Amino acid sequence: MNYKIRSIRADEWAAAKELRLVALQDPVAHLAFMETYEAAKAQPDSFYQERAVGAAEGAESAQQIIAEGPDGDWVGTLTVLLEEAGTVDWAGFAVERKQGHIVGVFVRPEVRGIGLTEVLFDAALEWAWGRGVERVRLIVHEDNERARRFYGKVGFAPTGVVVPLPGHADERELEMAFERP
């Protein structure tokens, strides 16, 4: 595999923005992301600059990891957020122990199936374990079968926690977690 897996640098916000906008045009984006293309496109550059600084190499509370192709193009990404015990997460649930939370998983369709997502997840877990987390979790829409199968394949298991989607009473998000070995 001739791809480089690495954390973004703070000055790469424009490339991070571009890949996010591509991800939000994916056919399953409505299931995979809690943001629309239109809302993301309307954000000012300062939003993406701040996001990049907060998740760049050396940041302590989040890390955006990318797969960079041989030509320098970014072809995949995910972000790991640290959640501290005693806090409340984005959905209003109490965080009981220090954990990582993987969000924003995306690999361009033309390079899916060659192992990039697995390598991105390995890098995310390594980063999270290095910060002393006890487990890494993610939230996946119940109808996103492709993602659920992949997450199970790389060791994430359903926890039984169901996250309701505000404004969508008939839809649910499911928590899956990978316990520290």
mmCIF file with all atom_site columns, C-alpha atoms in Angstrom, residues 3-110:
data_model
loop_
_atom_site.group_PDB
_atom_site.id
_atom_site.type_symbol
_atom_site.label_atom_id
_atom_site.label_alt_id
_atom_site.label_comp_id
_atom_site.label_asym_id
_atom_site.label_entity_id
_atom_site.label_seq_id
_atom_site.pdbx_PDB_ins_code
_atom_site.Cartn_x
_atom_site.Cartn_y
_atom_site.Cartn_z
_atom_site.occupancy
_atom_site.B_iso_or_equiv
_atom_site.pdbx_formal_charge
_atom_site.auth_seq_id
_atom_site.auth_comp_id
_atom_site.auth_asym_id
_atom_site.auth_atom_id
_atom_site.pdbx_PDB_model_num
ATOM 1   C CA . TYR A 1 3   ? -0.545  5.531  1.266  1.00 0.00 ? 3   TYR A CA 1
ATOM 2   C CA . LYS A 1 4   ? 0.641   7.595  4.201  1.00 0.00 ? 4   LYS A CA 1
ATOM 3   C CA . ILE A 1 5   ? -1.439  7.528  7.392  1.00 0.00 ? 5   ILE A CA 1
ATOM 4   C CA . ARG A 1 6   ? -0.865  10.597 9.543  1.00 0.00 ? 6   ARG A CA 1
ATOM 5   C CA . SER A 1 7   ? -2.401  13.299 11.671 1.00 0.00 ? 7   SER A CA 1
ATOM 6   C CA . ILE A 1 8   ? -3.280  16.555 9.978  1.00 0.00 ? 8   ILE A CA 1
ATOM 7   C CA . ARG A 1 9   ? -1.325  19.750 10.529 1.00 0.00 ? 9   ARG A CA 1
ATOM 8   C CA . ALA A 1 10  ? -3.153  22.890 11.659 1.00 0.00 ? 10  ALA A CA 1
ATOM 9   C CA . ASP A 1 11  ? -2.357  24.700 8.411  1.00 0.00 ? 11  ASP A CA 1
ATOM 10  C CA . GLU A 1 12  ? -4.103  21.984 6.366  1.00 0.00 ? 12  GLU A CA 1
ATOM 11  C CA . TRP A 1 13  ? -7.599  23.207 7.217  1.00 0.00 ? 13  TRP A CA 1
ATOM 12  C CA . ALA A 1 14  ? -8.517  23.805 3.556  1.00 0.00 ? 14  ALA A CA 1
ATOM 13  C CA . ALA A 1 15  ? -7.792  20.171 2.635  1.00 0.00 ? 15  ALA A CA 1
ATOM 14  C CA . ALA A 1 16  ? -9.756  19.016 5.705  1.00 0.00 ? 16  ALA A CA 1
ATOM 15  C CA . LYS A 1 17  ? -12.683 21.204 4.626  1.00 0.00 ? 17  LYS A CA 1
ATOM 16  C CA . GLU A 1 18  ? -12.552 19.867 1.062  1.00 0.00 ? 18  GLU A CA 1
ATOM 17  C CA . LEU A 1 19  ? -12.576 16.222 2.203  1.00 0.00 ? 19  LEU A CA 1
ATOM 18  C CA . ARG A 1 20  ? -15.434 16.907 4.641  1.00 0.00 ? 20  ARG A CA 1
ATOM 19  C CA . LEU A 1 21  ? -17.513 18.414 1.832  1.00 0.00 ? 21  LEU A CA 1
ATOM 20  C CA . VAL A 1 22  ? -16.797 15.366 -0.348 1.00 0.00 ? 22  VAL A CA 1
ATOM 21  C CA . ALA A 1 23  ? -17.830 13.062 2.517  1.00 0.00 ? 23  ALA A CA 1
ATOM 22  C CA . LEU A 1 24  ? -21.095 14.923 2.992  1.00 0.00 ? 24  LEU A CA 1
ATOM 23  C CA . GLN A 1 25  ? -22.015 14.194 -0.644 1.00 0.00 ? 25  GLN A CA 1
ATOM 24  C CA . ASP A 1 26  ? -21.674 10.420 -0.168 1.00 0.00 ? 26  ASP A CA 1
ATOM 25  C CA . PRO A 1 27  ? -24.936 8.512  -0.770 1.00 0.00 ? 27  PRO A CA 1
ATOM 26  C CA . VAL A 1 28  ? -25.073 7.421  2.893  1.00 0.00 ? 28  VAL A CA 1
ATOM 27  C CA . ALA A 1 29  ? -24.028 10.793 4.331  1.00 0.00 ? 29  ALA A CA 1
ATOM 28  C CA . HIS A 1 30  ? -27.544 11.311 5.737  1.00 0.00 ? 30  HIS A CA 1
ATOM 29  C CA . LEU A 1 31  ? -26.967 8.194  7.876  1.00 0.00 ? 31  LEU A CA 1
ATOM 30  C CA . ALA A 1 32  ? -23.278 8.653  8.615  1.00 0.00 ? 32  ALA A CA 1
ATOM 31  C CA . PHE A 1 33  ? -22.933 12.311 9.538  1.00 0.00 ? 33  PHE A CA 1
ATOM 32  C CA . MET A 1 34  ? -24.922 14.643 11.740 1.00 0.00 ? 34  MET A CA 1
ATOM 33  C CA . GLU A 1 35  ? -24.366 17.543 9.359  1.00 0.00 ? 35  GLU A CA 1
ATOM 34  C CA . THR A 1 36  ? -25.573 18.327 5.872  1.00 0.00 ? 36  THR A CA 1
ATOM 35  C CA . TYR A 1 37  ? -23.468 19.379 2.927  1.00 0.00 ? 37  TYR A CA 1
ATOM 36  C CA . GLU A 1 38  ? -25.325 22.686 2.782  1.00 0.00 ? 38  GLU A CA 1
ATOM 37  C CA . ALA A 1 39  ? -24.652 23.480 6.453  1.00 0.00 ? 39  ALA A CA 1
ATOM 38  C CA . ALA A 1 40  ? -20.982 22.540 6.169  1.00 0.00 ? 40  ALA A CA 1
ATOM 39  C CA . LYS A 1 41  ? -20.486 24.548 2.978  1.00 0.00 ? 41  LYS A CA 1
ATOM 40  C CA . ALA A 1 42  ? -22.026 27.598 4.663  1.00 0.00 ? 42  ALA A CA 1
ATOM 41  C CA . GLN A 1 43  ? -19.470 27.540 7.503  1.00 0.00 ? 43  GLN A CA 1
ATOM 42  C CA . PRO A 1 44  ? -16.832 30.285 7.335  1.00 0.00 ? 44  PRO A CA 1
ATOM 43  C CA . ASP A 1 45  ? -13.194 29.328 6.823  1.00 0.00 ? 45  ASP A CA 1
ATOM 44  C CA . SER A 1 46  ? -12.541 30.268 10.459 1.00 0.00 ? 46  SER A CA 1
ATOM 45  C CA . PHE A 1 47  ? -14.721 27.308 11.507 1.00 0.00 ? 47  PHE A CA 1
ATOM 46  C CA . TYR A 1 48  ? -12.490 24.879 9.600  1.00 0.00 ? 48  TYR A CA 1
ATOM 47  C CA . GLN A 1 49  ? -9.333  26.613 10.785 1.00 0.00 ? 49  GLN A CA 1
ATOM 48  C CA . GLU A 1 50  ? -10.386 26.211 14.429 1.00 0.00 ? 50  GLU A CA 1
ATOM 49  C CA . ARG A 1 51  ? -11.442 22.613 13.848 1.00 0.00 ? 51  ARG A CA 1
ATOM 50  C CA . ALA A 1 52  ? -8.056  21.799 12.284 1.00 0.00 ? 52  ALA A CA 1
ATOM 51  C CA . VAL A 1 53  ? -6.110  23.427 15.128 1.00 0.00 ? 53  VAL A CA 1
ATOM 52  C CA . GLY A 1 54  ? -8.116  21.435 17.690 1.00 0.00 ? 54  GLY A CA 1
ATOM 53  C CA . ALA A 1 55  ? -7.494  18.094 15.984 1.00 0.00 ? 55  ALA A CA 1
ATOM 54  C CA . ALA A 1 56  ? -4.037  18.578 14.484 1.00 0.00 ? 56  ALA A CA 1
ATOM 55  C CA . GLU A 1 57  ? -0.811  16.773 15.268 1.00 0.00 ? 57  GLU A CA 1
ATOM 56  C CA . GLY A 1 58  ? 0.101   17.545 18.862 1.00 0.00 ? 58  GLY A CA 1
ATOM 57  C CA . ALA A 1 59  ? -3.449  18.396 19.971 1.00 0.00 ? 59  ALA A CA 1
ATOM 58  C CA . GLU A 1 60  ? -4.378  16.639 23.193 1.00 0.00 ? 60  GLU A CA 1
ATOM 59  C CA . SER A 1 61  ? -8.187  16.344 23.097 1.00 0.00 ? 61  SER A CA 1
ATOM 60  C CA . ALA A 1 62  ? -8.750  15.293 19.479 1.00 0.00 ? 62  ALA A CA 1
ATOM 61  C CA . GLN A 1 63  ? -6.861  13.986 16.483 1.00 0.00 ? 63  GLN A CA 1
ATOM 62  C CA . GLN A 1 64  ? -7.876  13.968 12.818 1.00 0.00 ? 64  GLN A CA 1
ATOM 63  C CA . ILE A 1 65  ? -6.060  11.209 10.980 1.00 0.00 ? 65  ILE A CA 1
ATOM 64  C CA . ILE A 1 66  ? -5.915  11.031 7.204  1.00 0.00 ? 66  ILE A CA 1
ATOM 65  C CA . ALA A 1 67  ? -4.887  8.628  4.489  1.00 0.00 ? 67  ALA A CA 1
ATOM 66  C CA . GLU A 1 68  ? -2.796  10.482 1.940  1.00 0.00 ? 68  GLU A CA 1
ATOM 67  C CA . GLY A 1 69  ? -2.417  8.990  -1.507 1.00 0.00 ? 69  GLY A CA 1
ATOM 68  C CA . PRO A 1 70  ? 0.822   8.721  -3.502 1.00 0.00 ? 70  PRO A CA 1
ATOM 69  C CA . ASP A 1 71  ? -0.130  11.941 -5.323 1.00 0.00 ? 71  ASP A CA 1
ATOM 70  C CA . GLY A 1 72  ? -0.691  13.825 -2.052 1.00 0.00 ? 72  GLY A CA 1
ATOM 71  C CA . ASP A 1 73  ? -4.490  13.732 -2.288 1.00 0.00 ? 73  ASP A CA 1
ATOM 72  C CA . TRP A 1 74  ? -6.377  12.957 0.899  1.00 0.00 ? 74  TRP A CA 1
ATOM 73  C CA . VAL A 1 75  ? -8.460  9.838  0.323  1.00 0.00 ? 75  VAL A CA 1
ATOM 74  C CA . GLY A 1 76  ? -9.697  8.991  3.815  1.00 0.00 ? 76  GLY A CA 1
ATOM 75  C CA . THR A 1 77  ? -10.149 10.428 7.267  1.00 0.00 ? 77  THR A CA 1
ATOM 76  C CA . LEU A 1 78  ? -11.490 9.947  10.747 1.00 0.00 ? 78  LEU A CA 1
ATOM 77  C CA . THR A 1 79  ? -11.288 11.918 13.963 1.00 0.00 ? 79  THR A CA 1
ATOM 78  C CA . VAL A 1 80  ? -10.824 10.665 17.525 1.00 0.00 ? 80  VAL A CA 1
ATOM 79  C CA . LEU A 1 81  ? -12.221 12.810 20.337 1.00 0.00 ? 81  LEU A CA 1
ATOM 80  C CA . LEU A 1 82  ? -11.219 12.269 23.958 1.00 0.00 ? 82  LEU A CA 1
ATOM 81  C CA . GLU A 1 83  ? -14.079 12.139 26.453 1.00 0.00 ? 83  GLU A CA 1
ATOM 82  C CA . GLU A 1 84  ? -13.208 12.531 30.124 1.00 0.00 ? 84  GLU A CA 1
ATOM 83  C CA . ALA A 1 85  ? -14.915 10.630 32.943 1.00 0.00 ? 85  ALA A CA 1
ATOM 84  C CA . GLY A 1 86  ? -17.421 12.784 34.789 1.00 0.00 ? 86  GLY A CA 1
ATOM 85  C CA . THR A 1 87  ? -18.406 14.824 31.741 1.00 0.00 ? 87  THR A CA 1
ATOM 86  C CA . VAL A 1 88  ? -21.513 14.657 29.551 1.00 0.00 ? 88  VAL A CA 1
ATOM 87  C CA . ASP A 1 89  ? -21.263 13.699 25.873 1.00 0.00 ? 89  ASP A CA 1
ATOM 88  C CA . TRP A 1 90  ? -22.892 15.401 22.869 1.00 0.00 ? 90  TRP A CA 1
ATOM 89  C CA . ALA A 1 91  ? -26.082 13.326 23.309 1.00 0.00 ? 91  ALA A CA 1
ATOM 90  C CA . GLY A 1 92  ? -26.466 14.170 26.998 1.00 0.00 ? 92  GLY A CA 1
ATOM 91  C CA . PHE A 1 93  ? -25.178 10.843 28.345 1.00 0.00 ? 93  PHE A CA 1
ATOM 92  C CA . ALA A 1 94  ? -22.793 10.739 31.296 1.00 0.00 ? 94  ALA A CA 1
ATOM 93  C CA . VAL A 1 95  ? -19.246 9.687  30.409 1.00 0.00 ? 95  VAL A CA 1
ATOM 94  C CA . GLU A 1 96  ? -18.324 7.126  33.043 1.00 0.00 ? 96  GLU A CA 1
ATOM 95  C CA . ARG A 1 97  ? -14.666 6.588  32.132 1.00 0.00 ? 97  ARG A CA 1
ATOM 96  C CA . LYS A 1 98  ? -11.991 8.131  29.967 1.00 0.00 ? 98  LYS A CA 1
ATOM 97  C CA . GLN A 1 99  ? -12.650 7.039  26.433 1.00 0.00 ? 99  GLN A CA 1
ATOM 98  C CA . GLY A 1 100 ? -12.058 7.835  22.795 1.00 0.00 ? 100 GLY A CA 1
ATOM 99  C CA . HIS A 1 101 ? -14.908 8.581  20.421 1.00 0.00 ? 101 HIS A CA 1
ATOM 100 C CA . ILE A 1 102 ? -14.368 8.045  16.695 1.00 0.00 ? 102 ILE A CA 1
ATOM 101 C CA . VAL A 1 103 ? -16.324 10.373 14.400 1.00 0.00 ? 103 VAL A CA 1
ATOM 102 C CA . GLY A 1 104 ? -16.259 11.526 10.798 1.00 0.00 ? 104 GLY A CA 1
ATOM 103 C CA . VAL A 1 105 ? -15.145 8.247  9.214  1.00 0.00 ? 105 VAL A CA 1
ATOM 104 C CA . PHE A 1 106 ? -14.877 8.550  5.431  1.00 0.00 ? 106 PHE A CA 1
ATOM 105 C CA . VAL A 1 107 ? -12.890 6.906  2.643  1.00 0.00 ? 107 VAL A CA 1
ATOM 106 C CA . ARG A 1 108 ? -13.361 7.959  -0.979 1.00 0.00 ? 108 ARG A CA 1
ATOM 107 C CA . PRO A 1 109 ? -15.327 5.326  -2.931 1.00 0.00 ? 109 PRO A CA 1
ATOM 108 C CA . GLU A 1 110 ? -12.557 4.767  -5.483 1.00 0.00 ? 110 GLU A CA 1
#
